[in-house]
Short mmCIF file of C-alpha atoms and ligand atoms in Angstrom, two decimals:
data_model
loop_
_atom_site.label_atom_id
_atom_site.label_comp_id
_atom_site.label_asym_id
_atom_site.label_seq_id
_atom_site.Cartn_x
_atom_site.Cartn_y
_atom_site.Cartn_z
CA MET I 23 0.00 0.00 0.00
CA LYS I 24 1.39 3.36 -1.05
CA TYR I 25 0.51 6.73 0.48
CA ILE I 26 0.04 10.08 -1.22
CA SER I 27 -0.68 13.67 -0.14
CA THR I 28 -4.02 15.44 -0.53
CA ARG I 29 -2.03 18.26 -2.20
CA GLY I 30 -0.28 15.98 -4.67
CA GLY I 31 3.25 17.14 -3.81
CA ILE I 32 4.97 13.96 -2.60
CA THR I 33 6.04 10.84 -4.46
CA PRO I 34 4.12 7.82 -3.13
CA ILE I 35 5.62 6.36 0.06
CA ASP I 36 5.16 3.21 2.16
CA PHE I 37 3.16 2.97 5.40
CA LYS I 38 6.17 3.27 7.71
CA ASP I 39 7.41 6.43 5.98
CA ALA I 40 3.89 7.85 5.98
CA ILE I 41 3.67 7.44 9.76
CA MET I 42 7.05 9.03 10.36
CA MET I 43 6.22 11.93 8.02
CA GLY I 44 3.06 12.86 9.99
CA LEU I 45 1.98 15.94 8.04
CA ALA I 46 2.91 15.61 4.36
CA THR I 47 5.96 17.68 3.43
CA ASP I 48 3.88 19.64 0.88
CA GLY I 49 1.56 20.84 3.67
CA GLY I 50 -1.19 18.35 2.80
CA LEU I 51 -2.47 15.31 4.67
CA ILE I 52 -1.43 11.76 3.96
CA LEU I 53 -3.89 9.23 2.54
CA PRO I 54 -3.65 5.71 1.12
CA GLU I 55 -3.48 5.70 -2.67
CA THR I 56 -6.60 3.50 -2.73
CA ILE I 57 -9.08 2.44 -0.06
CA PRO I 58 -9.68 -1.32 -0.33
CA LEU I 59 -13.29 -2.33 -1.00
CA LEU I 60 -14.35 -5.55 0.75
CA ASP I 61 -16.93 -7.98 -0.59
CA THR I 62 -19.63 -9.52 1.57
CA THR I 63 -17.74 -12.80 2.06
CA GLN I 64 -14.71 -10.96 3.40
CA LEU I 65 -16.86 -8.77 5.64
CA GLU I 66 -18.90 -11.66 7.02
CA ALA I 67 -15.68 -13.53 7.89
CA TRP I 68 -14.83 -10.68 10.28
CA ARG I 69 -18.13 -10.72 12.17
CA ASN I 70 -17.06 -12.76 15.18
CA LEU I 71 -13.46 -11.72 15.52
CA PRO I 72 -12.33 -10.42 18.90
CA TYR I 73 -11.29 -6.73 18.83
CA ARG I 74 -7.53 -7.30 18.60
CA ASP I 75 -7.85 -9.77 15.71
CA LEU I 76 -10.23 -7.50 13.89
CA ALA I 77 -7.80 -4.60 14.38
CA PHE I 78 -5.03 -6.74 12.89
CA ARG I 79 -7.14 -7.57 9.81
CA VAL I 80 -8.19 -3.97 9.19
CA ILE I 81 -4.76 -2.44 9.78
CA SER I 82 -2.97 -5.12 7.70
CA LEU I 83 -4.93 -4.00 4.63
CA PHE I 84 -3.21 -0.62 4.87
CA CYS I 85 0.22 -1.69 6.08
CA ASP I 86 2.33 -4.18 4.11
CA ASP I 87 5.82 -3.17 5.23
CA ILE I 88 5.78 -4.43 8.84
CA PRO I 89 6.10 -8.20 9.34
CA ALA I 90 2.77 -9.72 10.40
CA GLU I 91 3.98 -11.02 13.79
CA ASP I 92 5.44 -7.63 14.67
CA LEU I 93 2.25 -5.82 13.70
CA LYS I 94 0.14 -8.30 15.65
CA ASP I 95 2.31 -7.79 18.70
CA LEU I 96 2.11 -3.98 18.42
CA ILE I 97 -1.67 -4.13 18.22
CA ASP I 98 -2.08 -6.66 21.04
CA ARG I 99 0.08 -4.62 23.39
CA SER I 100 -1.79 -1.42 22.51
CA TYR I 101 -5.07 -2.82 23.78
CA ASP I 102 -3.69 -4.62 26.84
CA SER I 103 -3.94 -1.26 28.60
CA PHE I 104 -7.76 -1.23 28.24
CA ASP I 105 -9.85 -2.25 31.22
CA HIS I 106 -12.65 -3.98 29.28
CA GLU I 107 -12.13 -7.33 27.56
CA GLU I 108 -14.12 -6.17 24.53
CA ILE I 109 -11.98 -2.97 24.30
CA THR I 110 -14.89 -0.97 22.80
CA PRO I 111 -18.11 -2.57 24.12
CA ILE I 112 -21.64 -1.68 23.02
CA VAL I 113 -24.25 -0.83 25.66
CA SER I 114 -27.80 -0.67 24.30
CA LYS I 115 -30.33 1.69 25.91
CA GLY I 116 -33.62 1.44 24.08
CA GLU I 117 -33.13 2.55 20.50
CA ILE I 118 -29.74 4.05 21.24
CA ASN I 119 -26.63 1.87 21.08
CA ILE I 120 -23.73 3.43 22.95
CA LEU I 121 -20.28 2.50 21.67
CA GLU I 122 -18.06 2.98 24.73
CA LEU I 123 -14.67 4.18 23.53
CA PHE I 124 -13.42 5.27 26.95
CA HIS I 125 -11.97 2.11 28.46
CA GLY I 126 -8.35 3.12 27.84
CA PRO I 127 -5.96 4.56 30.41
CA THR I 128 -7.13 8.21 30.13
CA LEU I 129 -10.86 7.46 29.76
CA ALA I 130 -11.31 9.06 26.33
CA PHE I 131 -11.48 7.65 22.82
CA LYS I 132 -8.13 9.16 21.86
CA ASP I 133 -6.48 6.26 23.71
CA VAL I 134 -7.68 3.84 21.02
CA ALA I 135 -5.41 5.56 18.52
CA LEU I 136 -2.62 6.92 20.71
CA GLN I 137 -1.83 3.65 22.48
CA PHE I 138 -1.22 2.20 19.01
CA LEU I 139 0.68 5.24 17.68
CA GLY I 140 2.99 5.24 20.73
CA ASN I 141 3.94 1.61 20.17
CA LEU I 142 4.33 2.18 16.45
CA PHE I 143 6.66 5.16 17.00
CA GLU I 144 8.78 3.15 19.43
CA TYR I 145 9.04 0.29 16.94
CA LEU I 146 9.97 2.52 14.00
CA LEU I 147 12.46 4.64 15.95
CA LYS I 148 14.27 1.55 17.15
CA GLU I 149 14.43 0.14 13.63
CA ARG I 150 15.75 3.44 12.27
CA LYS I 151 18.05 4.11 15.23
CA GLN I 152 16.43 7.50 15.72
CA LYS I 153 15.08 9.51 18.61
CA MET I 154 12.01 11.74 18.78
CA ASN I 155 10.98 14.57 21.07
CA ILE I 156 7.24 14.98 20.90
CA VAL I 157 6.00 18.50 21.59
CA GLY I 158 2.34 19.43 21.86
CA ALA I 159 -0.16 21.82 23.41
CA THR I 160 -3.36 20.60 24.97
CA SER I 161 -6.54 21.98 26.46
CA GLY I 162 -7.16 18.56 28.02
CA ASP I 163 -7.78 15.21 26.34
CA THR I 164 -5.09 14.96 23.68
CA GLY I 165 -2.25 15.72 26.09
CA SER I 166 -3.03 12.98 28.58
CA ALA I 167 -3.77 10.38 25.88
CA ALA I 168 -0.46 11.24 24.17
CA ILE I 169 1.45 11.04 27.45
CA TYR I 170 -0.02 7.62 28.21
CA GLY I 171 0.75 6.56 24.64
CA VAL I 172 4.51 7.11 25.05
CA ARG I 173 5.26 6.97 28.79
CA GLY I 174 8.29 4.83 29.54
CA LYS I 175 9.01 4.16 25.84
CA GLU I 176 12.52 4.04 24.45
CA ASN I 177 13.96 6.81 22.27
CA ILE I 178 10.94 9.08 22.82
CA ALA I 179 10.47 12.02 25.15
CA ILE I 180 7.30 14.07 25.35
CA PHE I 181 6.74 17.73 26.29
CA ILE I 182 3.14 18.76 26.76
CA LEU I 183 2.13 22.37 27.42
CA HIS I 184 -1.16 23.08 29.09
CA PRO I 185 -2.49 26.45 30.28
CA ASP I 186 -1.84 26.62 34.04
CA GLY I 187 -5.10 26.31 35.97
CA LYS I 188 -7.25 26.36 32.83
CA THR I 189 -7.86 22.66 32.16
CA SER I 190 -10.32 20.67 34.25
CA PRO I 191 -8.60 19.56 37.50
CA VAL I 192 -8.96 15.88 36.59
CA GLN I 193 -7.44 16.47 33.15
CA ALA I 194 -4.40 18.25 34.60
CA LEU I 195 -3.87 15.51 37.19
CA GLN I 196 -4.10 12.77 34.57
CA MET I 197 -1.05 14.37 32.96
CA THR I 198 1.01 15.51 35.92
CA THR I 199 0.74 12.27 37.92
CA VAL I 200 2.66 10.41 35.20
CA LEU I 201 6.17 10.31 36.65
CA ASP I 202 8.10 8.46 33.93
CA ALA I 203 11.43 10.14 33.20
CA ASN I 204 10.55 10.72 29.53
CA VAL I 205 7.39 12.72 30.34
CA HIS I 206 7.62 16.50 30.81
CA ASN I 207 4.55 18.49 31.73
CA ILE I 208 4.70 22.25 31.36
CA ALA I 209 2.00 24.41 32.94
CA ALA I 210 2.38 27.66 31.01
CA LYS I 211 1.19 30.87 32.67
CA GLY I 212 -1.12 31.84 29.83
CA THR I 213 -4.04 30.64 27.73
CA PHE I 214 -4.41 27.57 25.51
CA ASP I 215 -3.84 29.85 22.51
CA ASP I 216 -0.52 30.99 24.01
CA CYS I 217 0.49 27.34 24.39
CA GLN I 218 -0.50 26.55 20.82
CA ASN I 219 1.33 29.58 19.45
CA ILE I 220 4.50 28.58 21.28
CA VAL I 221 4.30 25.03 19.90
CA LYS I 222 3.72 26.37 16.39
CA ALA I 223 6.72 28.69 16.75
CA LEU I 224 8.89 25.74 17.88
CA PHE I 225 7.92 23.70 14.81
CA ASN I 226 8.48 26.73 12.55
CA ASP I 227 12.01 27.13 13.90
CA LEU I 228 13.45 24.61 11.43
CA PRO I 229 16.99 24.41 12.90
CA PHE I 230 15.48 23.76 16.37
CA LYS I 231 13.03 21.25 14.95
CA GLU I 232 15.77 19.34 13.12
CA LYS I 233 18.27 19.47 15.98
CA HIS I 234 15.83 17.96 18.46
CA ALA I 235 13.91 15.72 16.04
CA LEU I 236 10.61 17.29 17.08
CA GLY I 237 7.57 15.10 16.50
CA ALA I 238 3.84 15.75 16.75
CA VAL I 239 0.92 13.67 17.95
CA ASN I 240 -1.95 15.76 16.66
CA SER I 241 -4.85 14.11 14.94
CA ILE I 242 -3.39 14.41 11.45
CA ASN I 243 -1.22 11.26 11.69
CA TRP I 244 -2.72 8.57 9.44
CA ALA I 245 -2.13 5.87 12.08
CA ARG I 246 -4.63 7.60 14.36
CA VAL I 247 -7.37 7.57 11.75
CA LEU I 248 -6.57 3.98 10.84
CA ALA I 249 -6.78 2.69 14.42
CA GLN I 250 -10.20 4.36 14.71
CA VAL I 251 -11.59 2.66 11.60
CA VAL I 252 -11.55 -0.62 13.53
CA TYR I 253 -14.30 0.18 16.03
CA TYR I 254 -16.79 1.08 13.31
CA PHE I 255 -16.49 -2.50 12.07
CA TYR I 256 -16.54 -3.92 15.58
CA ALA I 257 -19.68 -1.98 16.54
CA TYR I 258 -21.46 -2.76 13.27
CA PHE I 259 -21.04 -6.52 13.84
CA ARG I 260 -22.36 -6.23 17.42
CA VAL I 261 -25.63 -4.51 16.52
CA THR I 262 -26.51 -6.33 13.27
CA LYS I 263 -27.28 -9.92 12.33
CA ASN I 264 -26.36 -9.77 8.66
CA LEU I 265 -24.98 -7.42 6.04
CA ASP I 266 -28.40 -6.44 4.70
CA GLN I 267 -28.77 -4.22 7.76
CA GLN I 268 -27.74 -0.60 7.26
CA VAL I 269 -26.87 1.51 10.33
CA VAL I 270 -26.29 5.16 11.27
CA PHE I 271 -23.32 6.23 13.39
CA SER I 272 -23.65 9.43 15.43
CA VAL I 273 -20.25 11.01 16.01
CA PRO I 274 -19.54 14.04 18.24
CA THR I 275 -17.02 15.88 16.12
CA GLY I 276 -14.32 18.53 16.45
CA ASN I 277 -11.41 17.92 14.10
CA PHE I 278 -13.28 15.57 11.74
CA GLY I 279 -10.80 12.81 12.68
CA ASP I 280 -13.09 10.30 14.31
CA ILE I 281 -15.87 10.75 11.75
CA PHE I 282 -13.41 10.53 8.86
CA ALA I 283 -12.47 7.07 10.18
CA GLY I 284 -16.17 6.20 9.82
CA TYR I 285 -16.12 7.52 6.28
CA VAL I 286 -13.17 5.22 5.49
CA ALA I 287 -15.11 2.25 6.93
CA LYS I 288 -18.08 3.20 4.72
CA ARG I 289 -15.85 3.39 1.63
CA MET I 290 -14.47 -0.05 2.54
CA GLY I 291 -17.98 -1.43 2.09
CA LEU I 292 -19.31 -1.50 5.66
CA PRO I 293 -23.10 -0.98 5.35
CA ILE I 294 -23.26 2.48 6.91
CA SER I 295 -26.28 4.33 5.60
CA LYS I 296 -25.20 7.73 6.95
CA LEU I 297 -22.70 9.26 9.32
CA LEU I 298 -24.44 11.72 11.63
CA LEU I 299 -22.00 14.51 12.39
CA ALA I 300 -22.87 16.14 15.72
CA THR I 301 -21.37 19.48 16.73
CA ASN I 302 -21.73 21.83 19.69
CA GLU I 303 -22.13 25.60 19.19
CA ASN I 304 -18.90 25.55 17.18
CA ASN I 305 -20.79 24.30 14.17
CA ILE I 306 -18.78 25.08 11.03
CA LEU I 307 -19.05 21.40 9.99
CA THR I 308 -22.82 21.32 10.44
CA ARG I 309 -23.12 24.44 8.30
CA PHE I 310 -20.94 22.76 5.69
CA ILE I 311 -23.11 19.66 5.54
CA LEU I 312 -26.55 21.25 5.73
CA ASP I 313 -25.92 24.52 3.86
CA GLY I 314 -22.74 23.98 1.83
CA ASP I 315 -21.21 26.83 3.83
CA TYR I 316 -17.74 26.20 5.26
CA SER I 317 -16.95 29.61 6.68
CA LEU I 318 -14.82 30.58 9.63
CA ASP I 319 -16.37 31.87 12.84
CA THR I 320 -14.86 32.56 16.27
CA VAL I 321 -14.51 29.69 18.72
CA VAL I 322 -16.88 29.85 21.68
CA PRO I 323 -16.24 27.84 24.88
CA THR I 324 -18.81 25.08 25.50
CA LEU I 325 -19.49 22.16 27.84
CA SER I 326 -17.71 19.85 25.35
CA PRO I 327 -14.30 21.56 25.15
CA SER I 328 -12.65 18.85 23.04
CA MET I 329 -14.96 19.88 20.21
CA ASP I 330 -14.34 23.62 20.51
CA ILE I 331 -12.70 23.87 17.12
CA GLN I 332 -13.34 25.94 14.02
CA VAL I 333 -10.82 24.77 11.44
CA ALA I 334 -11.13 20.97 11.44
CA SER I 335 -7.70 19.60 10.60
CA ASN I 336 -8.92 16.32 9.08
CA PHE I 337 -11.56 17.95 6.88
CA GLU I 338 -9.00 18.16 4.08
CA ARG I 339 -8.97 14.36 3.83
CA TYR I 340 -12.68 14.33 3.09
CA LEU I 341 -12.38 17.21 0.62
CA TYR I 342 -9.88 15.17 -1.36
CA PHE I 343 -12.56 12.54 -1.96
CA LEU I 344 -15.33 15.09 -2.50
CA TYR I 345 -13.12 16.59 -5.24
CA ASN I 346 -12.73 13.20 -6.94
CA GLU I 347 -9.20 12.70 -5.63
CA ASN I 348 -7.97 15.76 -7.49
CA PRO I 349 -5.16 17.42 -5.48
CA GLN I 350 -5.20 20.60 -7.63
CA ARG I 351 -8.74 21.28 -6.49
CA VAL I 352 -7.77 20.72 -2.85
CA CYS I 353 -4.93 23.22 -3.21
CA ALA I 354 -7.23 25.76 -4.88
CA ALA I 355 -9.86 25.37 -2.15
CA PHE I 356 -7.34 26.01 0.61
CA GLU I 357 -5.86 28.98 -1.22
CA GLU I 358 -9.35 30.44 -1.44
CA PHE I 359 -10.01 29.61 2.21
CA SER I 360 -6.86 31.34 3.43
CA LYS I 361 -7.84 34.49 1.48
CA THR I 362 -11.56 34.63 2.29
CA GLY I 363 -12.07 32.38 5.35
CA CYS I 364 -14.71 30.50 3.40
CA MET I 365 -15.24 27.64 0.93
CA LYS I 366 -18.20 27.35 -1.42
CA PHE I 367 -19.73 24.18 -2.84
CA SER I 368 -21.78 23.44 -5.94
CA ASN I 369 -25.19 21.81 -5.78
CA GLU I 370 -23.72 18.61 -7.15
CA GLU I 371 -21.09 18.54 -4.39
CA ARG I 372 -23.70 19.33 -1.77
CA SER I 373 -25.79 16.36 -2.82
CA ILE I 374 -22.75 14.08 -2.59
CA VAL I 375 -22.11 15.35 0.95
CA LEU I 376 -25.75 14.72 1.89
CA SER I 377 -25.55 11.19 0.54
CA ASP I 378 -22.86 10.39 3.13
CA PHE I 379 -23.70 12.63 6.08
CA LEU I 380 -26.46 13.92 8.29
CA SER I 381 -25.67 16.67 10.76
CA GLN I 382 -26.97 18.51 13.79
CA SER I 383 -25.65 21.22 16.07
CA VAL I 384 -26.56 20.81 19.75
CA ASN I 385 -26.42 23.73 22.17
CA ARG I 386 -25.53 23.96 25.85
CA GLN I 387 -29.06 23.65 27.21
CA GLU I 388 -29.86 20.67 24.98
CA THR I 389 -26.62 18.99 26.13
CA LEU I 390 -27.53 19.44 29.80
CA ASP I 391 -31.12 18.30 29.20
CA THR I 392 -29.90 15.20 27.36
CA ILE I 393 -27.49 14.21 30.15
CA SER I 394 -30.27 14.65 32.67
CA SER I 395 -33.15 12.98 30.78
CA PHE I 396 -31.04 10.06 29.52
CA HIS I 397 -29.91 9.43 33.08
CA GLN I 398 -33.47 9.56 34.39
CA GLN I 399 -34.83 7.28 31.68
CA THR I 400 -32.03 4.71 31.48
CA GLY I 401 -29.81 5.14 34.55
CA TYR I 402 -26.87 5.71 32.18
CA LEU I 403 -24.67 8.77 32.59
CA LEU I 404 -23.38 10.52 29.45
CA ASP I 405 -20.38 12.82 29.29
CA PRO I 406 -21.12 16.18 27.59
CA HIS I 407 -19.41 15.20 24.30
CA THR I 408 -21.31 11.95 24.05
CA ALA I 409 -24.52 13.78 24.97
CA VAL I 410 -24.13 15.98 21.88
CA GLY I 411 -24.08 12.84 19.71
CA VAL I 412 -26.94 11.18 21.59
CA LYS I 413 -29.17 14.25 21.25
CA ALA I 414 -28.50 14.32 17.49
CA ALA I 415 -29.30 10.60 17.30
CA GLN I 416 -32.54 10.97 19.26
CA ASP I 417 -33.66 13.62 16.78
CA HIS I 418 -33.00 11.19 13.90
CA LEU I 419 -34.84 8.13 15.23
CA SER I 420 -37.29 8.44 12.33
CA CYS I 421 -34.60 7.07 9.96
CA GLY I 422 -35.72 3.66 11.25
CA LEU I 423 -32.19 2.23 11.29
CA PRO I 424 -30.09 1.11 14.26
CA LEU I 425 -28.31 4.16 15.70
CA ILE I 426 -24.84 3.75 17.15
CA CYS I 427 -23.59 6.70 19.24
CA LEU I 428 -19.86 7.01 19.82
CA ALA I 429 -19.22 7.63 23.53
CA THR I 430 -15.96 9.56 23.39
CA ALA I 431 -15.27 10.17 27.10
CA HIS I 432 -16.15 8.80 30.52
CA PRO I 433 -18.50 11.17 32.42
CA ALA I 434 -16.06 11.36 35.35
CA LYS I 435 -13.68 13.34 33.13
CA PHE I 436 -16.22 16.16 32.98
CA GLU I 437 -17.58 16.18 36.51
CA GLU I 438 -18.69 19.81 36.48
CA ALA I 439 -21.00 19.49 33.49
CA VAL I 440 -22.48 16.27 34.86
CA ILE I 441 -23.14 17.89 38.24
CA THR I 442 -24.79 20.88 36.53
CA ALA I 443 -27.03 18.52 34.58
CA THR I 444 -27.97 15.97 37.23
CA GLY I 445 -27.00 17.53 40.56
CA LEU I 446 -24.81 14.52 41.29
CA PRO I 447 -21.11 13.86 40.74
CA PRO I 448 -20.42 10.87 38.46
CA GLU I 449 -18.85 7.85 40.08
CA ARG I 450 -15.12 7.77 39.48
CA PRO I 451 -13.55 4.70 37.89
CA ALA I 452 -10.57 3.09 39.64
CA SER I 453 -7.98 5.02 37.62
CA LEU I 454 -9.25 8.35 38.99
CA ALA I 455 -9.98 7.34 42.56
CA GLY I 456 -7.78 9.40 44.87
CA ILE I 457 -5.86 10.93 41.96
CA GLU I 458 -5.54 14.21 43.94
CA LYS I 459 -3.39 12.42 46.51
CA LEU I 460 -0.90 10.94 44.04
CA PRO I 461 2.56 12.45 43.67
CA SER I 462 2.83 14.70 40.62
CA ARG I 463 5.51 16.47 38.60
CA CYS I 464 4.99 19.58 36.52
CA GLU I 465 7.08 22.62 35.62
CA VAL I 466 5.27 25.96 35.86
CA LEU I 467 6.84 28.31 33.32
CA ASP I 468 6.12 31.69 31.76
CA ALA I 469 4.24 31.43 28.47
CA ASP I 470 7.36 32.70 26.74
CA LEU I 471 8.99 31.10 23.72
CA THR I 472 12.57 31.58 24.96
CA VAL I 473 11.81 30.13 28.39
CA ILE I 474 10.07 27.05 26.95
CA LYS I 475 12.80 26.56 24.37
CA GLU I 476 15.48 26.53 27.06
CA PHE I 477 13.51 23.99 29.06
CA ILE I 478 13.14 21.64 26.09
CA GLU I 479 16.76 22.14 25.05
CA ARG I 480 17.88 21.05 28.52
CA LEU I 481 15.76 17.88 28.72
CA ALA I 482 15.40 16.72 25.11
CA LEU I 483 16.83 13.32 24.19
C1 LIG A 511 -11.07 14.80 20.69
C2 LIG A 511 -12.44 14.55 21.20
C3 LIG A 511 -13.58 14.65 20.37
C4 LIG A 511 -13.51 15.10 18.92
O1 LIG A 511 -12.85 14.19 18.11
P1 LIG A 511 -12.37 14.60 16.63
O2 LIG A 511 -11.61 13.44 16.11
O3 LIG A 511 -11.50 15.82 16.85
O4 LIG A 511 -13.57 14.93 15.85
C5 LIG A 511 -14.81 14.35 20.92
N1 LIG A 511 -14.93 13.97 22.20
C6 LIG A 511 -13.88 13.87 23.04
C7 LIG A 511 -14.09 13.47 24.45
C8 LIG A 511 -12.58 14.14 22.56
O5 LIG A 511 -11.53 14.03 23.39
#
């Protein structure tokens, strides 16, 4: 399997090189040259596979340059850290099927991909006799999942900046209580934007980037998307009896990463009728799907902070397919977007989009009401991100198809929102019990490029 860039500016490369490249060197995103289409016999043969075996089958289709035993071992180890034997179990509540993606070490779906990416990086760095210093900024979920993905691994160090005092207390503790020597938490005295700007400046400083082999873990790495494709298959097989059954997946979306994985599964032949893209008040993607209007707005803070995004980094991967795999058109669209802050779509394109996606934007009050009413009716507690997807699904019950809602975080990660909705704190799972009393390590630094640079310089591998 060869990989290309959405902007057409790289010669095709193998899987391993695609993973190490991260963002394509021409500024585009990396995609497989073709997405394999499975026939019904192949699909049916996967129905009863346990999660790890299914993951091996799916990932093998896209990766032919790692020996099978090595790949199997990487995958198996990645999911040993999950606390449920099914890895991503389905819990059915009436007409709503909840796909629980939060059984990894940091209680959010990002673990599914980052546990795998961490192992993959370690494997590839060892083979290439290289080191990597991962640098990233986080407002919460990505940072802890990335830290857990690479803690204690060889030839990798990680530096994660978070805004001091501005993440949820649980989220900060999940990061700072990891004491492995290769993990460096920086609480910057500033905002999340300050953190992000510093990280951008570090990556733009090419001599610094080269010297310290800086690496990223943001959602643009193809391995993250690929690992997420697996649970669409797994969930489909749990809620259906045969391949005649179409389903709808409801996906709470920020960066378009998770839902793009669903789109890949659909293109591979999984009988997904529609992908229901659920957004909070930051609804640029809903406007794109329903009105053909992809135009920039300002980010507003919501109860589902991991979806507080305007420019969705993985959207470009979908555009590539919408534009019939024509990289010139992708380049032109982004040129236009950087000039005007907006992209326009023809009626023909809009009808293609509507043949793949449904969408709904869910506001703060609806999110709180959904957490509260779902809890009253079913006894099941939703986190605010999952609630956005469940509300959208409830409003689409008339489609008459099984609805599968991706549960992207455990409610205990977002205690405040849950208390506001139900008046009660969610029960904490074992990994969070007493986390406030654990020893922690974190450097509080000024949100200043020179200061942060010195710190990384001193501790980088
Ligand atoms: C990251 C995240 C999302 C959004 O996922 P995307 O891949 O960015 O669309 C939703 N919910 C939670 C809890 C997250 O951490």
